[in-house]
Coordinates of C-alpha atoms in Angstrom, one line a residue:
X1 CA 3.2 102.7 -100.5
X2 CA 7.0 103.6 -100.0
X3 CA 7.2 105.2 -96.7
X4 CA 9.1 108.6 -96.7
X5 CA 10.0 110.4 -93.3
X6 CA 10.6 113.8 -94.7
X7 CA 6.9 114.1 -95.9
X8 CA 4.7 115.7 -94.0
X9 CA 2.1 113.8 -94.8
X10 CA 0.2 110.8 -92.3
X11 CA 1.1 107.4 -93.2
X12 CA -1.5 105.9 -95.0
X13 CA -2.1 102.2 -95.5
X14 CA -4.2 99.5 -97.3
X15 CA -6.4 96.6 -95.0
X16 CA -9.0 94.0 -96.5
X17 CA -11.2 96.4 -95.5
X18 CA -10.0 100.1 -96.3
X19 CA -7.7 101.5 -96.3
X20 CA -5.8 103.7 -92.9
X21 CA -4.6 107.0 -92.2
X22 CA -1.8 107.0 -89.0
X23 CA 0.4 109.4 -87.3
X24 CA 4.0 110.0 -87.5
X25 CA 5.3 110.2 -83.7
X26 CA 9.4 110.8 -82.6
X27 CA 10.0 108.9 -86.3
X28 CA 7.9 105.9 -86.0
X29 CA 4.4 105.4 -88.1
X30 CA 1.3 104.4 -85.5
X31 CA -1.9 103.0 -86.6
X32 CA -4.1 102.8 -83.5
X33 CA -7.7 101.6 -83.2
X34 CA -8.1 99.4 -86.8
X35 CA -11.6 97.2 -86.7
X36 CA -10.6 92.9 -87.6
X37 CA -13.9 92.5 -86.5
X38 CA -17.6 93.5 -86.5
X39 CA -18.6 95.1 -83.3
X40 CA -19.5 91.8 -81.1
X41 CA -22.8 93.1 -79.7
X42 CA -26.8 92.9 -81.1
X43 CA -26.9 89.7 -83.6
X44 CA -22.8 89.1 -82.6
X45 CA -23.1 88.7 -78.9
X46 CA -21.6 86.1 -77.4
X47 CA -21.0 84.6 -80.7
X48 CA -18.0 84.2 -82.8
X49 CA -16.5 87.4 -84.6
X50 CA -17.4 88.0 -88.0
X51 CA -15.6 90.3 -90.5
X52 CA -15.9 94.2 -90.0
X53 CA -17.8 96.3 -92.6
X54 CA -15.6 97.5 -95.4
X55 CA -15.5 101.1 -95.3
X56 CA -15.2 103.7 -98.3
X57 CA -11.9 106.5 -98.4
X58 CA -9.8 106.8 -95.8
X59 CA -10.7 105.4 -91.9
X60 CA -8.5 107.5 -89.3
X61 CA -6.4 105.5 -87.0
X62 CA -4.7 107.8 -84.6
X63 CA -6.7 107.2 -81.4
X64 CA -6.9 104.0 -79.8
X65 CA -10.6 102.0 -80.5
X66 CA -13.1 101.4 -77.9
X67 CA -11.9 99.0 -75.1
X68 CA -13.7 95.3 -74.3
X69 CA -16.3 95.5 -71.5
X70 CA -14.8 94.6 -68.0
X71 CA -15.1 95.6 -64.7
X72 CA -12.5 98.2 -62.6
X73 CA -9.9 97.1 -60.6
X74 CA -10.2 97.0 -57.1
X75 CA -9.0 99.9 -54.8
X76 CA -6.4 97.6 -53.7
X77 CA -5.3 96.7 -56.8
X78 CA -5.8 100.1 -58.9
X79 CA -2.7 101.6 -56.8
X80 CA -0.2 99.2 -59.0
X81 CA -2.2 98.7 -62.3
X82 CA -4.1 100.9 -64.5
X83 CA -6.7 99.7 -67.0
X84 CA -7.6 102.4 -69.6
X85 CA -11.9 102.2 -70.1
X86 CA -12.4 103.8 -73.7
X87 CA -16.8 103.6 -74.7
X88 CA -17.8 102.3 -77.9
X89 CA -18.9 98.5 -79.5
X90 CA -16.4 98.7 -82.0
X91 CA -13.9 96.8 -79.4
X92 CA -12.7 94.2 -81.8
X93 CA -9.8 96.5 -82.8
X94 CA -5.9 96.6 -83.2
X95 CA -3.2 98.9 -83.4
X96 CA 0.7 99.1 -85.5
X97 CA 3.7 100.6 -84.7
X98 CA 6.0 100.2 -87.7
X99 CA 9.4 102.1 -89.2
X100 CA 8.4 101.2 -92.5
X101 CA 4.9 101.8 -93.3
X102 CA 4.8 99.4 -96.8
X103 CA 5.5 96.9 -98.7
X104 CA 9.1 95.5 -99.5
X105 CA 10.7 95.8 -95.8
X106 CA 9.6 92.7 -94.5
X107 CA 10.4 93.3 -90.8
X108 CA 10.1 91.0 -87.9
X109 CA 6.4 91.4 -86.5
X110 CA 5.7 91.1 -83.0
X111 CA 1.4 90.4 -82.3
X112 CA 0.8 91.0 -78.1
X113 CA -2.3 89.3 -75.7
X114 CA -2.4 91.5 -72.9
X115 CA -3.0 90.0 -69.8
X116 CA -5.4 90.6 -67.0
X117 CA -7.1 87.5 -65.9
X118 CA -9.0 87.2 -69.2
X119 CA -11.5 89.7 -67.2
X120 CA -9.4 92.8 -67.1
X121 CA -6.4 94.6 -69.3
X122 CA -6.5 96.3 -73.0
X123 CA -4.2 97.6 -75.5
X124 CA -4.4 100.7 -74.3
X125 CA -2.9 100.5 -71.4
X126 CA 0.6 102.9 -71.3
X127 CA 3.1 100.5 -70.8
X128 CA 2.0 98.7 -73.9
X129 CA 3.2 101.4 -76.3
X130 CA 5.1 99.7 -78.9
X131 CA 6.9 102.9 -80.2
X132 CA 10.4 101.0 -78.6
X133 CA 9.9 97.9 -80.9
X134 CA 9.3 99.9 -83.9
X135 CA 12.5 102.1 -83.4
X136 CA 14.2 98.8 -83.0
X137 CA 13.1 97.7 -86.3
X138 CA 9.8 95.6 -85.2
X139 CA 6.5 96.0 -86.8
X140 CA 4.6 95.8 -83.5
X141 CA 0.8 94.5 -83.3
X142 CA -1.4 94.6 -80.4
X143 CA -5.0 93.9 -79.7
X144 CA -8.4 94.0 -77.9
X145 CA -10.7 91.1 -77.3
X146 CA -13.3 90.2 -75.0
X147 CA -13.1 89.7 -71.8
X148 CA -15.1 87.3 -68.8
X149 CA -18.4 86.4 -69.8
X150 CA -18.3 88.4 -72.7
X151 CA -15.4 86.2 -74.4
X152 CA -14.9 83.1 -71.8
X153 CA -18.4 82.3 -70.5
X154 CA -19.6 78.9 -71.1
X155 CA -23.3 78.6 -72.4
X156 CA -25.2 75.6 -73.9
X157 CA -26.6 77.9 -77.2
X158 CA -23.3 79.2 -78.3
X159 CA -19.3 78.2 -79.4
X160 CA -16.8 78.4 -76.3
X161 CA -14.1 80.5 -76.1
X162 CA -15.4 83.5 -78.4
X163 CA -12.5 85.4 -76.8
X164 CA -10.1 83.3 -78.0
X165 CA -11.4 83.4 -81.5
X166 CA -11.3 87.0 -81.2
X167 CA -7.6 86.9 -80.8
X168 CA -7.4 83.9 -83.8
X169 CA -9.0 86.4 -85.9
X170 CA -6.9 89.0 -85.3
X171 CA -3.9 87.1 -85.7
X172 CA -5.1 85.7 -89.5
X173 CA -5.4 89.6 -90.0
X174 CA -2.0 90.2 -89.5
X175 CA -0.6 87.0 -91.8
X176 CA -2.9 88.9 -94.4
X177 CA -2.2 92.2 -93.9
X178 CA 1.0 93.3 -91.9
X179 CA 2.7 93.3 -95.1
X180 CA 0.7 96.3 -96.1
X181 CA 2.6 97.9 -93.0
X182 CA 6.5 96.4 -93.7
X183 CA 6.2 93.7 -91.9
X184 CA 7.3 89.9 -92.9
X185 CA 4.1 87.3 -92.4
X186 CA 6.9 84.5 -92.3
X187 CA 8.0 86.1 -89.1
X188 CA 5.5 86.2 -87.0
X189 CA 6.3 86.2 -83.3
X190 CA 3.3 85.9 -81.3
X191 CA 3.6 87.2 -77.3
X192 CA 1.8 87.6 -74.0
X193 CA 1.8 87.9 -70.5
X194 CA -0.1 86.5 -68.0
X195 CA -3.4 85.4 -69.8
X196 CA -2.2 86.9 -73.0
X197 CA 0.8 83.9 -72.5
X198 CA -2.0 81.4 -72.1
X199 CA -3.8 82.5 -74.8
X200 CA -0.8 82.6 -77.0
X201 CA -0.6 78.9 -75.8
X202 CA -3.7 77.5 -76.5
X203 CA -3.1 79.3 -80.5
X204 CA -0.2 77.9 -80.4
X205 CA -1.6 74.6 -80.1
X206 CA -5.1 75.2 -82.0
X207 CA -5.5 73.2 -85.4
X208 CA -6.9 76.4 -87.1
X209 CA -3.6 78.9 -86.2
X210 CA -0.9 76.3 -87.4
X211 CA 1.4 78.0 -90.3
X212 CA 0.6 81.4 -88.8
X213 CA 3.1 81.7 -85.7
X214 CA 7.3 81.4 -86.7
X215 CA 7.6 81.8 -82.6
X216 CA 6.0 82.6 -79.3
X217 CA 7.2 84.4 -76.1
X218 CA 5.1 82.8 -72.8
X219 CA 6.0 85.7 -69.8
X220 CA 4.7 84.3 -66.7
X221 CA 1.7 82.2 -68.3
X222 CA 1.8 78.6 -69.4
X223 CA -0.2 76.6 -72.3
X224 CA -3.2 75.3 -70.2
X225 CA -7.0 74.8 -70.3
X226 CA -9.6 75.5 -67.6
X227 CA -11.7 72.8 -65.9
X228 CA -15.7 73.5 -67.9
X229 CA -17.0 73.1 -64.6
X230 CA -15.3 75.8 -63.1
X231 CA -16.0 78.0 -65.7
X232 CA -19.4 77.0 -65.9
X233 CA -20.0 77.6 -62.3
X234 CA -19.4 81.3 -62.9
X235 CA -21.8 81.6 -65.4
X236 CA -24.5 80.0 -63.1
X237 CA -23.6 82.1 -59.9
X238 CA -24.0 84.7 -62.3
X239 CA -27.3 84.0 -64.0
X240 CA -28.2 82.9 -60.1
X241 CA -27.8 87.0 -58.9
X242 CA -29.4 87.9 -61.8
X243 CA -32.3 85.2 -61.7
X244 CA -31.7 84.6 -65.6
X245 CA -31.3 81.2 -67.5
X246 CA -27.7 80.6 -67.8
X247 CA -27.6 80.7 -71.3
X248 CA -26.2 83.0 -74.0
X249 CA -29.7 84.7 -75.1
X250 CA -30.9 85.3 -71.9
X251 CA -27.1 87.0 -70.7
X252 CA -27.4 88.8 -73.5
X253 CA -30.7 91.0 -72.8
X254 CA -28.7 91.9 -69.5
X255 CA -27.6 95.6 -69.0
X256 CA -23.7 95.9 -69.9
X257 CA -23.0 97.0 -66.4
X258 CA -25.2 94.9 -64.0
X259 CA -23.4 92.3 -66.0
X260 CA -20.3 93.7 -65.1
X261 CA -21.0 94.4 -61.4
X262 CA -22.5 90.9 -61.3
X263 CA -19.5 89.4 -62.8
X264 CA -17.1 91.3 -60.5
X265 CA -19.1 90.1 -56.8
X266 CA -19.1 86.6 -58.5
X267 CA -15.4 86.8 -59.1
X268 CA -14.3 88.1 -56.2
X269 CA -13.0 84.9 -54.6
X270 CA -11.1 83.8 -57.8
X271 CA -7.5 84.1 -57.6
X272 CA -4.2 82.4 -58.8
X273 CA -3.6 81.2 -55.7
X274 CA -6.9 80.3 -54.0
X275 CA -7.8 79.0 -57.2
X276 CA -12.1 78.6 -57.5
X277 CA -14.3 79.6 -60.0
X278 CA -13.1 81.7 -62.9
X279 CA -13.2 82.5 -66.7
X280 CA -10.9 80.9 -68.9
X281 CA -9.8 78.7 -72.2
X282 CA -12.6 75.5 -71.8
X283 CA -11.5 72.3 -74.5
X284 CA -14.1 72.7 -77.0
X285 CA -13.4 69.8 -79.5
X286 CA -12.8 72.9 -82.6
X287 CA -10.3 75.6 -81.9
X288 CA -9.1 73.9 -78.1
X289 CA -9.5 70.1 -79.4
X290 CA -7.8 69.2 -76.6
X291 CA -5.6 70.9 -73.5
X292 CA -3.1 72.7 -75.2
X293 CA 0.2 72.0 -72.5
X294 CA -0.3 68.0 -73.6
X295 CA -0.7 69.3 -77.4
X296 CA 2.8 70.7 -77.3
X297 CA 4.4 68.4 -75.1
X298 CA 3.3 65.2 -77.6
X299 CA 5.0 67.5 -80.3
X300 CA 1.6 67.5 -82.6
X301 CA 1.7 71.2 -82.6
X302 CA 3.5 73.9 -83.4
X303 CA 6.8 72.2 -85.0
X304 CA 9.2 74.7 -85.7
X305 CA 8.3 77.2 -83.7
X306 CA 10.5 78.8 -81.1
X307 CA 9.4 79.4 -77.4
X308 CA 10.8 82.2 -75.1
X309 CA 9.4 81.5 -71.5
X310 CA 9.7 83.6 -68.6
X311 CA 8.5 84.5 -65.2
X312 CA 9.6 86.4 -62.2
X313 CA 10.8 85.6 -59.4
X314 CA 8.0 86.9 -56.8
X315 CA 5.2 86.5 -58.8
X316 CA 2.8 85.7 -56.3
X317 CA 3.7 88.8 -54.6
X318 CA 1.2 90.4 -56.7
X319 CA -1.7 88.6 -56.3
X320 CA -0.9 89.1 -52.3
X321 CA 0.7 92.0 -51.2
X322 CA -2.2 94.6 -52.5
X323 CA -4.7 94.6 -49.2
X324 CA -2.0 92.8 -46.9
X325 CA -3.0 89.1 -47.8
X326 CA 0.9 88.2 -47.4
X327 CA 0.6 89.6 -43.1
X328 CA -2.8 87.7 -43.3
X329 CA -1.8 84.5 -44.9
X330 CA 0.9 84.3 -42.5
X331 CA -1.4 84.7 -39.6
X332 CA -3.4 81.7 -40.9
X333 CA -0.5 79.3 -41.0
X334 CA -1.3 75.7 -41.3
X335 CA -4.9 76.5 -42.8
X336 CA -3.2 78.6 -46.1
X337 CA -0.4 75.5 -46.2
X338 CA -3.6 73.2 -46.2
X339 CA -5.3 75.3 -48.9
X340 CA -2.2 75.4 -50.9
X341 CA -1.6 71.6 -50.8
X342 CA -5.4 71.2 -51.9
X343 CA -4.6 73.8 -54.7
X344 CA -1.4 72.0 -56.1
X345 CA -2.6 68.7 -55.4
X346 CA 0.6 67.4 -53.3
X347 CA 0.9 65.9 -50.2
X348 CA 2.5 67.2 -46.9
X349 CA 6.0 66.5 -48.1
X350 CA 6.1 69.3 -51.0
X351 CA 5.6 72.4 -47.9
X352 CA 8.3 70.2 -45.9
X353 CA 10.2 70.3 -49.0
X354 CA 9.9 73.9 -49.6
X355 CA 10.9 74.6 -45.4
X356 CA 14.0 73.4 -46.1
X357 CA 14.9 75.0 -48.6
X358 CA 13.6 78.5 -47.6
X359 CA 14.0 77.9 -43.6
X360 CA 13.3 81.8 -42.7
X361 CA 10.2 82.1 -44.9
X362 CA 6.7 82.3 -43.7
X363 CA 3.7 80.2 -44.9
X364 CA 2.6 83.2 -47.3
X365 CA 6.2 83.1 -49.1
X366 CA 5.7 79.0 -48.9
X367 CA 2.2 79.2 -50.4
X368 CA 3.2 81.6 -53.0
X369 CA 6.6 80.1 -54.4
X370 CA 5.0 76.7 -54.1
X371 CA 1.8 77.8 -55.9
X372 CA 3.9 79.6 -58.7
X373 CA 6.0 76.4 -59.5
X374 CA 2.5 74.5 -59.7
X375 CA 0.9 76.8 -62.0
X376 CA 4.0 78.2 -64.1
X377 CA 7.8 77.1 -63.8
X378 CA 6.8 73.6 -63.8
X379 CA 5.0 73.8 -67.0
X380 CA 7.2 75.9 -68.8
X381 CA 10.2 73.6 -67.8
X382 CA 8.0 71.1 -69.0
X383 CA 7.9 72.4 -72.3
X384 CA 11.0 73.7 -72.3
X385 CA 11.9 69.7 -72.0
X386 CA 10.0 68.4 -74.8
X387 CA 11.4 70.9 -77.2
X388 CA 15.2 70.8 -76.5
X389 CA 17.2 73.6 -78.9
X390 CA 14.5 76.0 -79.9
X391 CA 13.2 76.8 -76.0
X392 CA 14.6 79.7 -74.2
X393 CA 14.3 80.5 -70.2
X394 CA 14.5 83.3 -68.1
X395 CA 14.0 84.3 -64.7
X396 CA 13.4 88.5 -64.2
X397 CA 14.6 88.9 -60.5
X398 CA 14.9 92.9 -60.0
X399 CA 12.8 93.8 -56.9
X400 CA 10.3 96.4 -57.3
X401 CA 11.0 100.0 -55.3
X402 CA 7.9 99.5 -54.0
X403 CA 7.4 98.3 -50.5
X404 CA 7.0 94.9 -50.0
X405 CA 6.5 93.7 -53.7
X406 CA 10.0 92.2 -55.1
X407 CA 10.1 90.9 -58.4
X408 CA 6.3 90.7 -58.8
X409 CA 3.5 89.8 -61.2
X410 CA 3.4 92.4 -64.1
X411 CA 6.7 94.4 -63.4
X412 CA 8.9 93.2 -65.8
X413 CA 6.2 94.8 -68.5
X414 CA 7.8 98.4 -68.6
X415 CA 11.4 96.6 -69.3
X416 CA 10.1 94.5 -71.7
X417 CA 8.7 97.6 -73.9
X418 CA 11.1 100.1 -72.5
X419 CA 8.7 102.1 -70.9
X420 CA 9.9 102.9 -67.9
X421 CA 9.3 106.5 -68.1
X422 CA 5.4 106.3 -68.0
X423 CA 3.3 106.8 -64.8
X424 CA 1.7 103.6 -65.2
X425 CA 5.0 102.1 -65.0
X426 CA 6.5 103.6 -61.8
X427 CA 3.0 102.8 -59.6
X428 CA 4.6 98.9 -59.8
X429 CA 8.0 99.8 -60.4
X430 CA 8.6 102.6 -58.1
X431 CA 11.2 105.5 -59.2
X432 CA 14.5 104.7 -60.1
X433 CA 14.0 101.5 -62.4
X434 CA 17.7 100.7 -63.8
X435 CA 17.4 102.1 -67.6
X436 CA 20.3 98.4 -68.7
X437 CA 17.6 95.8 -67.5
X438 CA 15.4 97.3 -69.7
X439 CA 17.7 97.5 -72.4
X440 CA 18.9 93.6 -71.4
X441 CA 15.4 92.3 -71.7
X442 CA 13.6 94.3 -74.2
X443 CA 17.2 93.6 -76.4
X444 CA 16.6 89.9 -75.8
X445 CA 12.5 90.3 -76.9
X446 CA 13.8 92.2 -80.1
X447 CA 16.6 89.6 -81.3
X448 CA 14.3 86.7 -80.8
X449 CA 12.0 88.2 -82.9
X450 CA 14.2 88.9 -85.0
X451 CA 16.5 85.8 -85.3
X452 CA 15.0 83.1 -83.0
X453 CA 18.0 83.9 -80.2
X454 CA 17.4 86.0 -77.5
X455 CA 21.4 86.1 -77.2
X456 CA 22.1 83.0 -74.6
X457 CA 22.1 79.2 -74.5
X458 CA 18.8 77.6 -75.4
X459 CA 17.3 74.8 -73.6
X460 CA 19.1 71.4 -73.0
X461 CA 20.4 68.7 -70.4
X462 CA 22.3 71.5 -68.2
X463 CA 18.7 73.4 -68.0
X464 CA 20.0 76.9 -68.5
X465 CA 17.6 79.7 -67.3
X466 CA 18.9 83.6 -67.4
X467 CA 18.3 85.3 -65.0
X468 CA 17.9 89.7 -65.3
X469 CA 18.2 91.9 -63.1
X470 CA 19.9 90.1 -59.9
X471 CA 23.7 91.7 -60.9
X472 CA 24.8 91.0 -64.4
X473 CA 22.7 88.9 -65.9
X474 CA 24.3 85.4 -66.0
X475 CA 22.9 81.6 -67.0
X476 CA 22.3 79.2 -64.4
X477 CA 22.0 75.7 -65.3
X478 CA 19.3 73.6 -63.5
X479 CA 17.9 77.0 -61.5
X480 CA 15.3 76.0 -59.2
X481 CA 15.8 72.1 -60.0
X482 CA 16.0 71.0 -56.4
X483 CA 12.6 72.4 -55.7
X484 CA 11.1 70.9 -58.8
X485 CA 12.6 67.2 -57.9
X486 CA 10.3 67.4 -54.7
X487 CA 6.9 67.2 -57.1
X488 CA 7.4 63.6 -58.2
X489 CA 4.7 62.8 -60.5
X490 CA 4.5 59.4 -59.0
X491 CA 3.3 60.3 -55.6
X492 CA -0.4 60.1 -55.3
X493 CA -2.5 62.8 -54.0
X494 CA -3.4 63.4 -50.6
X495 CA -5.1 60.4 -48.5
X496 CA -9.0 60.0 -49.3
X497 CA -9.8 60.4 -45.4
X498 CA -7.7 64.2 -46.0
X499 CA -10.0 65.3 -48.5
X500 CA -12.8 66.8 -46.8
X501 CA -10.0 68.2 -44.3
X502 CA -8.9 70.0 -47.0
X503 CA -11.7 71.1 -48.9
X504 CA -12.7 73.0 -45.7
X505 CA -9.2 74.8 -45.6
X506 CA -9.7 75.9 -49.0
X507 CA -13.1 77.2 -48.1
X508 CA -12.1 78.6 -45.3
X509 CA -8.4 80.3 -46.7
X510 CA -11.5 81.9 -49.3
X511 CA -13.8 83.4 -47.2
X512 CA -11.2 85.1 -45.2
X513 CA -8.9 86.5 -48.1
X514 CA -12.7 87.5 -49.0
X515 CA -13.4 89.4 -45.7
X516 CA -9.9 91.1 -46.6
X517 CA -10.8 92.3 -50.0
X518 CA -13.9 93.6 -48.8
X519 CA -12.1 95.8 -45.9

């Protein structure tokens, strides 16, 4: 269809499986709550998605679908971070936000993986409104997909990673279809945060997604794949409580909430920074042949494509400040420096390292920055390195208004979609976010999109990163290199005789962040 903004009529438009009615809201056609998948419960749970049941006339799209299965937040957590819960099986859904509702515009498409520990999160969440991109000239996609045992739990009598296949199949729907809605299937610019960017990694690396993805933005997640055991451990502490066999049939005659409860006491230790059991992307020898960081770094991936990677500066801040972890990580000194070591694998020179460099900051700040580089600027530099010219990095440095957060976890999200404004927003941000950071780096998301350039230097032997929101943003060539030279991939892990020592820190650092949380 030709779109035309003077009729009053709802945008209407064609999928493989019917055809859509959306809305028309402040100029920009919305499609919310479209099915690329059958409902994954009865015969599909736990299994891979199948194709949705074609449907006859017209299917209204202007709510948002039903959301994946997943437990609340935590008190603690719920103050910064909402999580819209919407009922209903049909959770295998996606929404557009598009200018141009047909074919013939061929617009730059942008497909999003929200984040939220693979457990938690859901395109419905406010900040996630895509009504900015649009207006900028972006056909915008986002999705839902299952979440923690639902999508990532590892059982002998079914494929791994049904969560991620979710997200493969709603990506093939877009190469098919997001013509049908002005955009361009050559342009194809697939982003995430958090465990959206991992996920976003391991497709970029998966056999079956290759031709589908022109580029990716990775915000504050790198390509990686979780340790089976670790994984698998969450599934039997779960089947454990609920004195089940850990397998997919048995999980699956389990009441949707005392699996969700179950799954939420189970996961209560797992954290970025203490590390532990968790859900995540497992190396299943199909779609995750093998861990998708060394896929990219070799170069048998994704050639062509071009990476924008980013972080914030206080990431950890985050995954800390909510309860007062930072006041009580600080209080357990050399037992959280022990437990970070163990985490990251390094030896006592790597906290020395970080001392002097950061001589007024406390073991919490240590642990965090030093945990961060571990599990994010390191890799992304990393891959930034093996694919010199078409890798782009930033650094988003604006503190929060909030007390005691900084440049957290999550809060460049309302700048990156120019959302600001919403509720959801301010509860991380605080009032008073600066309206030209989120014109700098929603701007820079648009143009890459759009061209491949997010408007400075891309990566070579000077190691530019820009850096938003600390004054005008600026390049910095080789940010953060001297902390990077102290993890020399030569140095062997920590002595034999240490590793009990430090197991026992670990433990320990655990059960009290645990004692925390449940205060």
């Amino acid at each position: 269809m030709t779109a035309d903004r003077t009729e009053p009529k709802d945008p209407v438009a064609d999928t493989p499986y019917g055809a859509v009615r959306g809305r028309w809201e402040r100029g920009v056609a919305v499609f919310r709550g479209i099915p690329y998948a059958a409902p994954p419960f009865g015969a599909h749970r736990f299994r891979p998605p199948v194709p949705p049941e074609p449907w006859d006339g017209v299917r209204d799209a202007g709510a948002f679908g039903p959301t994946a299965p997943k437990p609340p937040y935590s008190e603690a957590f719920a103050q910064y971070l909402s999580d819209p819960v919407i009922p209903g099986d049909d959770c295998l859904n996606l929404n557009v936000w598009t200018p141009e509702p047909g074919p013939g515009a061929r617009l730059p498409v942008l497909v999003w993986l929200h984040g939220g520990a693979l457990t938690r999160g859901s395109s419905a969440v406010p900040v996630y409104d895509g009504h900015a991109f649009a207006r900028d000239g972006v056909v915008f996609v986002s999705m839902n997909y299952r979440l923690g045992v639902e999508g990532y739990g590892l059982f002998p009598d079914t494929p791994p990673n049904p969560g991620l296949r979710d997200q493969l199949a709603a990506l093939r729907w877009v190469h098919d279809t997001v013509a049908a809605f002005g955009g361009d299937p050559a342009r194809i610019t697939l982003c995430g945060q958090s465990a959206g960017a991992i996920s976003a990694g391991a497709l970029l690396a998966a056999p079956q997604a290759q031709g589908l993805i022109r580029r990716a933005v990775l915000q504050s997640g790198p390509p990686e794949a979780s340790e089976r055991d670790k994984v698998r451990r969450m599934v039997r502490r779960m089947a454990s409580r609920l004195r089940i066999p850990a397998t997919a049939q048995a999980f699956a005659e389990v009441d949707r909430e005392l699996l969700l409860r179950t799954q939420a006491e189970v996961g209560r230790l797992s954290s970025p920074v203490l590390g532990g059991p968790a859900f995540g992307i497992v190396v299943d020898g199909d779609l995750v042949p093998r861990d998708p960081l060394q896929a990219l770094l070799d170069g048998e991936a994704a050639r062509g494509v071009d990476l924008l990677m980013g972080w914030t500066r206080d990431e950890y801040r985050l995954w800390l400040v909510p309860g007062g972890l930072v006041d009580h990580i600080d209080r357990l000194g050399p037992v959280a420096l022990a437990g970070a070591m163990a985490r990251c694998h390094v030896g006592h020179e790597v906290p020395r390292g970080y001392r002097a460099l950061q001589p007024g900051a406390g073991p919490a700040e240590i642990v965090g920055q030093m945990v961060t580089d571990h599990l994010l600027r390191r890799p992304l530099h990393r891959l930034a390195a093996a694919r010199p010219g078409s890798s782009y990095l930033y650094e988003f440095a604006w503190p929060s208004n909030r007390p005691g957060l900084g440049a957290c976890h999550a809060l460049e999200l309302g700048f990156v979609f120019d959302t600001g404004e919403v509720s959801d927003a301010v509860r991380l941000a605080g009032e008073g976010a600066p309206q030209d950071l989120a014109d700098a780096i929603h701007g820079a998301w648009v143009r890459f999109a759009a061209t491949g350039d997010p408007g400075w230097q891309p990566w070579d032997d000077t190691h530019p990163v820009r850096v938003l929101g600390d004054g005008e943003p600026h390049t910095v060539p080789g940010l953060r290199d001297e902390e990077f030279a102290l993890w020399n991939p030569g140095v062997p892990p920590p002595h034999p005789e240490r590793t009990a020592e430090l197991a026992l820190a670990v433990r320990r650092l655990r059960r009290s962040v645990a004692a925390v949380r449940r205060h």
